[in-house]
PDB file of C-alpha atoms in Angstrom:
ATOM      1  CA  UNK U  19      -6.733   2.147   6.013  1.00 92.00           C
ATOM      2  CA  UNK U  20      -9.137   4.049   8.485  1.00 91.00           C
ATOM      3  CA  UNK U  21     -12.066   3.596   6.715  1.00 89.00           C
ATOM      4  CA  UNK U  22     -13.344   1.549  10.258  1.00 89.00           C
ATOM      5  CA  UNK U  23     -11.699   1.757  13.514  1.00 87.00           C
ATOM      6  CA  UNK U  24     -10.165  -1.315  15.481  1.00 89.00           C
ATOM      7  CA  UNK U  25     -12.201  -2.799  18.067  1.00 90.00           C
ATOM      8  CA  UNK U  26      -9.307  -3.765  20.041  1.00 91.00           C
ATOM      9  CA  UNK U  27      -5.233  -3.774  19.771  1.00 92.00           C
ATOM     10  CA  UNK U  28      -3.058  -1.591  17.810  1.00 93.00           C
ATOM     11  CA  UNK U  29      -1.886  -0.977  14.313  1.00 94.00           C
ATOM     12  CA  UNK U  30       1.666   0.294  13.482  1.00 95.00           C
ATOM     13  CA  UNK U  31       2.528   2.116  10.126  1.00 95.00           C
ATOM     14  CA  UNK U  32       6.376   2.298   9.745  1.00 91.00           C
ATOM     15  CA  UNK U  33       6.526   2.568  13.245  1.00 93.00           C
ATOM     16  CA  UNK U  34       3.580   4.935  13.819  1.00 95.00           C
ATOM     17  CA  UNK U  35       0.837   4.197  15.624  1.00 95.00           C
ATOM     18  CA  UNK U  36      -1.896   4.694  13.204  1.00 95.00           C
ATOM     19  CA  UNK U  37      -5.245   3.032  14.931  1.00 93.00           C
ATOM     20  CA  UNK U  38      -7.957   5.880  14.757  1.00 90.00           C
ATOM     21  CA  UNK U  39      -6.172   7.670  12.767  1.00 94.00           C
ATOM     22  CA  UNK U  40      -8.418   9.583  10.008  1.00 93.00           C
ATOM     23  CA  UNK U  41      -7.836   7.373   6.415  1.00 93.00           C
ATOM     24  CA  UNK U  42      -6.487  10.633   4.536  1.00 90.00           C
ATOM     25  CA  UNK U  43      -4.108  11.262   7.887  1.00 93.00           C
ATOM     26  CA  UNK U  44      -3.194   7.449   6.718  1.00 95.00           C
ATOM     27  CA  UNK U  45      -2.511   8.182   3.549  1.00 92.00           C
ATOM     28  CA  UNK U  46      -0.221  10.529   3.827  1.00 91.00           C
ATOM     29  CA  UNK U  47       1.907   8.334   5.867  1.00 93.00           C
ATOM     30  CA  UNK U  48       2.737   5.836   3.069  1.00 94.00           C
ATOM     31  CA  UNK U  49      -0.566   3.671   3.003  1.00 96.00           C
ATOM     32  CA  UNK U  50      -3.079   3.255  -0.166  1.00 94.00           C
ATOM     33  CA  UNK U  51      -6.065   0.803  -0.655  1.00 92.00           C
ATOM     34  CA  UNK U  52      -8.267  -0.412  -3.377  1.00 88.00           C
ATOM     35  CA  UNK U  53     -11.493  -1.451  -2.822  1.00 82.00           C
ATOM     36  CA  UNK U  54     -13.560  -4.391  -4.332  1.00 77.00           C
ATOM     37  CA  UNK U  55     -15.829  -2.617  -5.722  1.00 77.00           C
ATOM     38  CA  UNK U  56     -14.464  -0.190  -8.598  1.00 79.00           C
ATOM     39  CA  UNK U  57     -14.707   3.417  -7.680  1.00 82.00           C
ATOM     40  CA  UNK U  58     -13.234   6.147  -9.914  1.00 90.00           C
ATOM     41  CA  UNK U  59     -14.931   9.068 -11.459  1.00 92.00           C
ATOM     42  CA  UNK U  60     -17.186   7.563 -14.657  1.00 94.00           C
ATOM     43  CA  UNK U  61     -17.487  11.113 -15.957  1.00 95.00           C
ATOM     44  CA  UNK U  62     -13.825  12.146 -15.831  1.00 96.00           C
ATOM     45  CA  UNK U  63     -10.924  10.972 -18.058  1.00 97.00           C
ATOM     46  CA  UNK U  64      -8.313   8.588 -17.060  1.00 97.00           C
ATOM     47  CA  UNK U  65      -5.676  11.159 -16.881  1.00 97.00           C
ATOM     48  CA  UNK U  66      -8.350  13.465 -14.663  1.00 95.00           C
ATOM     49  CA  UNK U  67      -8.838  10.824 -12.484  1.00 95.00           C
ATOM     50  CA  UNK U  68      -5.052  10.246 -12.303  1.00 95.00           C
ATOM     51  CA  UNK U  69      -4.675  13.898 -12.027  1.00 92.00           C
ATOM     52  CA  UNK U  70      -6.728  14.401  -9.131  1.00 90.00           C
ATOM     53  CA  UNK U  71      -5.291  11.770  -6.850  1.00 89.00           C
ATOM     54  CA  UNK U  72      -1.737  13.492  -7.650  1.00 91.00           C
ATOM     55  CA  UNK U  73      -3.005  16.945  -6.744  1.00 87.00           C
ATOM     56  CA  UNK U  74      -4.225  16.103  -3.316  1.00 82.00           C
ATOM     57  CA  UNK U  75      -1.155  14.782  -2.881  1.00 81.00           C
ATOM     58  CA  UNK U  76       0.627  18.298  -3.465  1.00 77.00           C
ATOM     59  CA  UNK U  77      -2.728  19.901  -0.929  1.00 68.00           C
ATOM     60  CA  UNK U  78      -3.490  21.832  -4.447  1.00 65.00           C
ATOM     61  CA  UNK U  79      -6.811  20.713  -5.016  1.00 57.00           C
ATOM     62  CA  UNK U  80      -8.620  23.588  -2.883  1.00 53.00           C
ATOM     63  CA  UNK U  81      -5.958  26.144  -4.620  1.00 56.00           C
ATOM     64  CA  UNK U  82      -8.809  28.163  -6.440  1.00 55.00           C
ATOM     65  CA  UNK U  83      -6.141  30.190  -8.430  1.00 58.00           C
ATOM     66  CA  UNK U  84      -4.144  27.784  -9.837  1.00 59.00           C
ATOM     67  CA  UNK U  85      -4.128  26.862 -13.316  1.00 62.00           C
ATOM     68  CA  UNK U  86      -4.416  23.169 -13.450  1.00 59.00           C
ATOM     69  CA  UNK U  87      -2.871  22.648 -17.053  1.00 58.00           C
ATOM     70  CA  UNK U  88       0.181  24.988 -15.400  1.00 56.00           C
ATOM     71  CA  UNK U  89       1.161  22.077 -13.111  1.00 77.00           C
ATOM     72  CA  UNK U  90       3.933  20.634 -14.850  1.00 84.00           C
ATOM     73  CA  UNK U  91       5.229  18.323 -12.500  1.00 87.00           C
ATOM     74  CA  UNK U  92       1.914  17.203 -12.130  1.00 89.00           C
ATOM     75  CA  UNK U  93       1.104  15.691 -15.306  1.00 91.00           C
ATOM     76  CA  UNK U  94       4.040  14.538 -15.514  1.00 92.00           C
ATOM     77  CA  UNK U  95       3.770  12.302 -12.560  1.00 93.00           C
ATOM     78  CA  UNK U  96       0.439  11.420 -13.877  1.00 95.00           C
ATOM     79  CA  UNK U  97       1.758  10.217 -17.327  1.00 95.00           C
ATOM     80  CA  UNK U  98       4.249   8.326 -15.573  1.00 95.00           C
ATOM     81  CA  UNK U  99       1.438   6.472 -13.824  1.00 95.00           C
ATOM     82  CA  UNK U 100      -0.543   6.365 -17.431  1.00 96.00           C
ATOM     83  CA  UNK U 101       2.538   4.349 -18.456  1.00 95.00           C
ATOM     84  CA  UNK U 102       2.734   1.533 -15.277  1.00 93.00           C
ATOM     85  CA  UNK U 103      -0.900   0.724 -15.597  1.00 94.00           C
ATOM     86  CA  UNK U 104      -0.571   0.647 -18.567  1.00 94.00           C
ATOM     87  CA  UNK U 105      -3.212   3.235 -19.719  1.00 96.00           C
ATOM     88  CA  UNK U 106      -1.711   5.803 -21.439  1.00 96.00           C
ATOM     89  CA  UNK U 107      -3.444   4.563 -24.753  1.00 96.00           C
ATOM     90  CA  UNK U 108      -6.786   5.642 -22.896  1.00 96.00           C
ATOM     91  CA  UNK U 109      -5.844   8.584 -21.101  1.00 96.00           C
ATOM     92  CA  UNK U 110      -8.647  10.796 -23.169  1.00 97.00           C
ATOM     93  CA  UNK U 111     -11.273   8.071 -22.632  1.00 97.00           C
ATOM     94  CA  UNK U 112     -13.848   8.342 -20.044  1.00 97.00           C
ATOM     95  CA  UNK U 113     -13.336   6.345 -17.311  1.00 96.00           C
ATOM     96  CA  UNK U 114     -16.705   4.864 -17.408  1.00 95.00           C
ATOM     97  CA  UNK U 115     -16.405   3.501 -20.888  1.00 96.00           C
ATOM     98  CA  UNK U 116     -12.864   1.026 -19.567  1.00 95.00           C
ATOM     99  CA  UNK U 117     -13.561  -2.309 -20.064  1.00 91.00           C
ATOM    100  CA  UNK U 118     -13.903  -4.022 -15.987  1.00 88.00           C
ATOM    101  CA  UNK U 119     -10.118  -4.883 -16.177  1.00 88.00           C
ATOM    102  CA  UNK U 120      -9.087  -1.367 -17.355  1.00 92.00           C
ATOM    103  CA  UNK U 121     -10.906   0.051 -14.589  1.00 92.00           C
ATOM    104  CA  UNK U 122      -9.458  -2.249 -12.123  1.00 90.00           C
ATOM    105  CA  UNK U 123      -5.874  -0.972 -13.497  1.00 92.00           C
ATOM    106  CA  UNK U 124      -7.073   2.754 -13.045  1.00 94.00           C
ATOM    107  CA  UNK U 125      -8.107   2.211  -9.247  1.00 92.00           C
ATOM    108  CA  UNK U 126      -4.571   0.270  -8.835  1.00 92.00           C
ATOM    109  CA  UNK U 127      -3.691   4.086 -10.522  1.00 93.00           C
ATOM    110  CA  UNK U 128      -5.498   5.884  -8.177  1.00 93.00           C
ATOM    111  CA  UNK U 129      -4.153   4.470  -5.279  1.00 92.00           C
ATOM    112  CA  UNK U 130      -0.406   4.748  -6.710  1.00 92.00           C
ATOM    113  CA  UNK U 131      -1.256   8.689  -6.879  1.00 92.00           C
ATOM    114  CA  UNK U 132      -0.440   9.305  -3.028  1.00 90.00           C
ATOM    115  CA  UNK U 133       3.283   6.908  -3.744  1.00 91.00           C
ATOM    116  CA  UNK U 134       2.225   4.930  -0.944  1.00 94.00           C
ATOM    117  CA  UNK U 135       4.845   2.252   0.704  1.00 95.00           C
ATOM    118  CA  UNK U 136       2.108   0.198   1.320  1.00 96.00           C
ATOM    119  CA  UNK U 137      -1.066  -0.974  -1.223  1.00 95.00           C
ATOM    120  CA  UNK U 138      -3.861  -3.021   0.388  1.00 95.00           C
ATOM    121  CA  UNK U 139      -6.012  -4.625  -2.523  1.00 94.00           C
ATOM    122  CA  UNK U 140      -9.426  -6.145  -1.464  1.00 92.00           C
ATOM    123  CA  UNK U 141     -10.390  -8.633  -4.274  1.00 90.00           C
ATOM    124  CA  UNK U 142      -8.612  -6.942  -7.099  1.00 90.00           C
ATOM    125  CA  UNK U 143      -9.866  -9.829  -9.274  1.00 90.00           C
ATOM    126  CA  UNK U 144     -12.917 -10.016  -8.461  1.00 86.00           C
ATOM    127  CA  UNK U 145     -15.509 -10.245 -11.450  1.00 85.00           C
ATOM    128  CA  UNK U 146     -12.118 -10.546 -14.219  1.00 89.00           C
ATOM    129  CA  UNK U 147     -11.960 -13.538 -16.822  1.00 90.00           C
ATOM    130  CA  UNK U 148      -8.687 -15.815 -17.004  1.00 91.00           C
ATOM    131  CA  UNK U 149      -7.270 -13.815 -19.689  1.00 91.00           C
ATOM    132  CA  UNK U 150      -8.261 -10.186 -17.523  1.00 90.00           C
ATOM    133  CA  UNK U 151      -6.956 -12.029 -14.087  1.00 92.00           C
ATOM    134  CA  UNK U 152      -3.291 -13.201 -15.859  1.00 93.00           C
ATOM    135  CA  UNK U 153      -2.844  -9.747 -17.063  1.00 91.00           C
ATOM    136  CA  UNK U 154      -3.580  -7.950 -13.846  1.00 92.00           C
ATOM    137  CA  UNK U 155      -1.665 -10.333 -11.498  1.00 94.00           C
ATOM    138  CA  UNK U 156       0.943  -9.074 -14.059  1.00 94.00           C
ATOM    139  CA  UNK U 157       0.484  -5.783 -13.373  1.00 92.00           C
ATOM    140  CA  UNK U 158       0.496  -5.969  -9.841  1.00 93.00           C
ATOM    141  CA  UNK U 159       3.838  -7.658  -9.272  1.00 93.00           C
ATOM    142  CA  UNK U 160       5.289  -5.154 -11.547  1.00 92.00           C
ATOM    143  CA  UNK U 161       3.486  -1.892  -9.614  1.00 91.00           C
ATOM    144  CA  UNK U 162       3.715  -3.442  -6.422  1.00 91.00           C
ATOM    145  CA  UNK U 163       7.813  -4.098  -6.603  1.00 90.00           C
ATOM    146  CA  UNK U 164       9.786  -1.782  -3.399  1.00 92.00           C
ATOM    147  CA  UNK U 165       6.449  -1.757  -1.619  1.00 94.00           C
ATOM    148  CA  UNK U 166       5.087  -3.755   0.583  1.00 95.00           C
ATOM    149  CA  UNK U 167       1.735  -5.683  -0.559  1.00 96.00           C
ATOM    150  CA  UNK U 168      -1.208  -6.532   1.166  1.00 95.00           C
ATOM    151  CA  UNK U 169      -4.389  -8.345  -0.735  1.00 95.00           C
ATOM    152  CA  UNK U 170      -7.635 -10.028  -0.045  1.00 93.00           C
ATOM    153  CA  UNK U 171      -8.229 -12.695  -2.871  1.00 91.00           C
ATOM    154  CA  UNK U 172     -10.231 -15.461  -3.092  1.00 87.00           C
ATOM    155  CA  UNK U 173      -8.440 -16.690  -6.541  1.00 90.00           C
ATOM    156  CA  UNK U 174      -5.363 -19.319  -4.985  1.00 87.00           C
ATOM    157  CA  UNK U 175      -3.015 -19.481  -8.223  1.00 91.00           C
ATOM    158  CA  UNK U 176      -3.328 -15.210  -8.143  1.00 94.00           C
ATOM    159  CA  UNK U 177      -2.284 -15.869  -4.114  1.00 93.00           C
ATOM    160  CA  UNK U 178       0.329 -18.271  -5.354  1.00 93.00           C
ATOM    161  CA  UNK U 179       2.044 -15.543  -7.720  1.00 94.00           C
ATOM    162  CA  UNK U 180       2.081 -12.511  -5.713  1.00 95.00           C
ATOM    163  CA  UNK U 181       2.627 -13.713  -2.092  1.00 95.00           C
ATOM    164  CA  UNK U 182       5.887 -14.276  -0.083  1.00 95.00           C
ATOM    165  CA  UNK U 183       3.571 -14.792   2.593  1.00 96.00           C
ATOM    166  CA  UNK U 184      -0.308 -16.498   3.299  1.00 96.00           C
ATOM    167  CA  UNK U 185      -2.910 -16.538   6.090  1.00 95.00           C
ATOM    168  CA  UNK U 186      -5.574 -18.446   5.357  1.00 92.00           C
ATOM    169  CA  UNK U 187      -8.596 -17.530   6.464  1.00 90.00           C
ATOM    170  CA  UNK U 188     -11.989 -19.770   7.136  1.00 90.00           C
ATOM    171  CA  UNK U 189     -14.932 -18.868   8.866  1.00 89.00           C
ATOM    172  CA  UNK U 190     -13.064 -15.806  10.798  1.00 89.00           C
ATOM    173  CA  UNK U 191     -10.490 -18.085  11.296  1.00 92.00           C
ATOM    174  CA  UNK U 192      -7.065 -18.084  10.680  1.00 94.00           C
ATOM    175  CA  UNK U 193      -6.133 -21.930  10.275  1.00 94.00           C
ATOM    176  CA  UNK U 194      -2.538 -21.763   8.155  1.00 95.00           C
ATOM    177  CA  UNK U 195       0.133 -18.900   7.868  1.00 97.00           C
ATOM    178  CA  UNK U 196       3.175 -19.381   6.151  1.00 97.00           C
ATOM    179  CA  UNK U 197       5.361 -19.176   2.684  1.00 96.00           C
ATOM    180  CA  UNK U 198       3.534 -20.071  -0.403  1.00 94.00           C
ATOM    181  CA  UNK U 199       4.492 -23.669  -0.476  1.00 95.00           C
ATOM    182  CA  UNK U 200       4.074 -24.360   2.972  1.00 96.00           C
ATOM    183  CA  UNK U 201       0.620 -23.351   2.624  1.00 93.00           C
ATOM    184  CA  UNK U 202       0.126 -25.309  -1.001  1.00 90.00           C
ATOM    185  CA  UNK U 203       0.914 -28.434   1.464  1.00 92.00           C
ATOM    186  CA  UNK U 204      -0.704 -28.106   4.395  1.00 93.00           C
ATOM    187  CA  UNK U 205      -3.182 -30.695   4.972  1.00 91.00           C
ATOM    188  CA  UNK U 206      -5.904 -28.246   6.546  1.00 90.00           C
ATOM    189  CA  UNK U 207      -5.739 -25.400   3.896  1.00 90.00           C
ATOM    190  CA  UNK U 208      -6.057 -28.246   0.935  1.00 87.00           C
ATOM    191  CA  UNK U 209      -9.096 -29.874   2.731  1.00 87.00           C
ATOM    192  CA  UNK U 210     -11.032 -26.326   3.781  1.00 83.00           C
ATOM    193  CA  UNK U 211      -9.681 -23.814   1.093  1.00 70.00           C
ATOM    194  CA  UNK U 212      -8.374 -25.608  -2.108  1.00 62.00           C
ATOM    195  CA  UNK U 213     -11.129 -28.453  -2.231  1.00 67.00           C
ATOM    196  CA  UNK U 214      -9.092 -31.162  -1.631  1.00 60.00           C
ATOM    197  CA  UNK U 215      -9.838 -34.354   0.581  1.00 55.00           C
ATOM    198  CA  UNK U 216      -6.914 -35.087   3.577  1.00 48.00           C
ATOM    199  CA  UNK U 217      -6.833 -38.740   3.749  1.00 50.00           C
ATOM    200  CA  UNK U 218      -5.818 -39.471   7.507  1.00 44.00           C
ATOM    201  CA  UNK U 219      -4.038 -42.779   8.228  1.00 40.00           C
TER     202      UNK U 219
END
């Protein structure tokens, strides 16, 4: 996403190099991230948060002269986005007064602002109870449809649901890569990732 800079090697966006590449230069080629850690504006609404992500996308949020409550096909792009997270019952609430899980679902917002044809999630259920988790993994195969998915999760059943394809990952390692069942039976990812013993004959 930009945010650090490969050591080595060379990353390809849609058949762009992008490696270096400032993370708002990024974004405007197609790719959008969550982080782990929640990070919208507490003081703003939902739609305002919405709103702003939008804007930069149409370069108007330096226009000094421009009425925002004029930009028509702005908010209406933003109430679409109110409606696939999900949201638009909250769209006058503060964003720091969501519950964890309706935050979550406003980042996931945030980053759908820029229409991105890729979304990298780091931990997206990090922190979320079963009930919070189900609904969100929900959520995320619905928003993530057309687009290609990337996540970082920790939580195997979530892995299970959304992936078409796992690396598994130990100690900086990647050990296993493969479709969702091949890695649900192979013996090294059920002894080091899913807790299970490998009996060897």
């Amino acid at each position: 996403s930009g945010l650090l800079s490969p050591s080595k090697g060379e990353i390809i966006l849609n058949g762009t190099t992008i490696s270096g590449m400032r993370p708002e230069r990024i974004n405007h080629l197609g790719l959008a991230r969550s982080f782990q850690i929640t990070n919208v504006f507490p003081n703003l609404s939902v739609f305002e948060n919405l709103r702003l992500g939008v804007m930069r996308r149409y370069r108007l949020n330096y226009n000094f002269w421009t009425r925002v409550s004029s930009l028509k096909k702005v908010n209406e792009e933003v109430e679409q986005i109110l409606e696939n997270v999900r949201l638009s019952h909250q769209r006058d609430t503060m964003a720091g007064e969501l519950s964890y899980s309706e935050q979550r679902s406003l980042e996931i917002g945030l980053a759908l602002t820029s229409s991105p044809s890729v979304l990298l999630l780091d931990e997206p259920m990090a922190g979320m109870s079963k009930e919070e988790t189900e609904y969100t993994t929900e959520l995320i195969k619905e928003l993530s449809a057309g687009r290609s998915l990337m996540i970082v999760e920790h939580d195997m059943d979530v892995v299970f649901a959304l992936s078409d394809r796992i690396s598994v990952l130990v100690y900086g390692e990647i050990i296993a890569t493969g479709t969702p069942e091949e890695i649900r039976n192979n013996a090294q990812v059920q002894e080091a990732y899913l807790g299970e013993e490998v009996k060897v004959s």
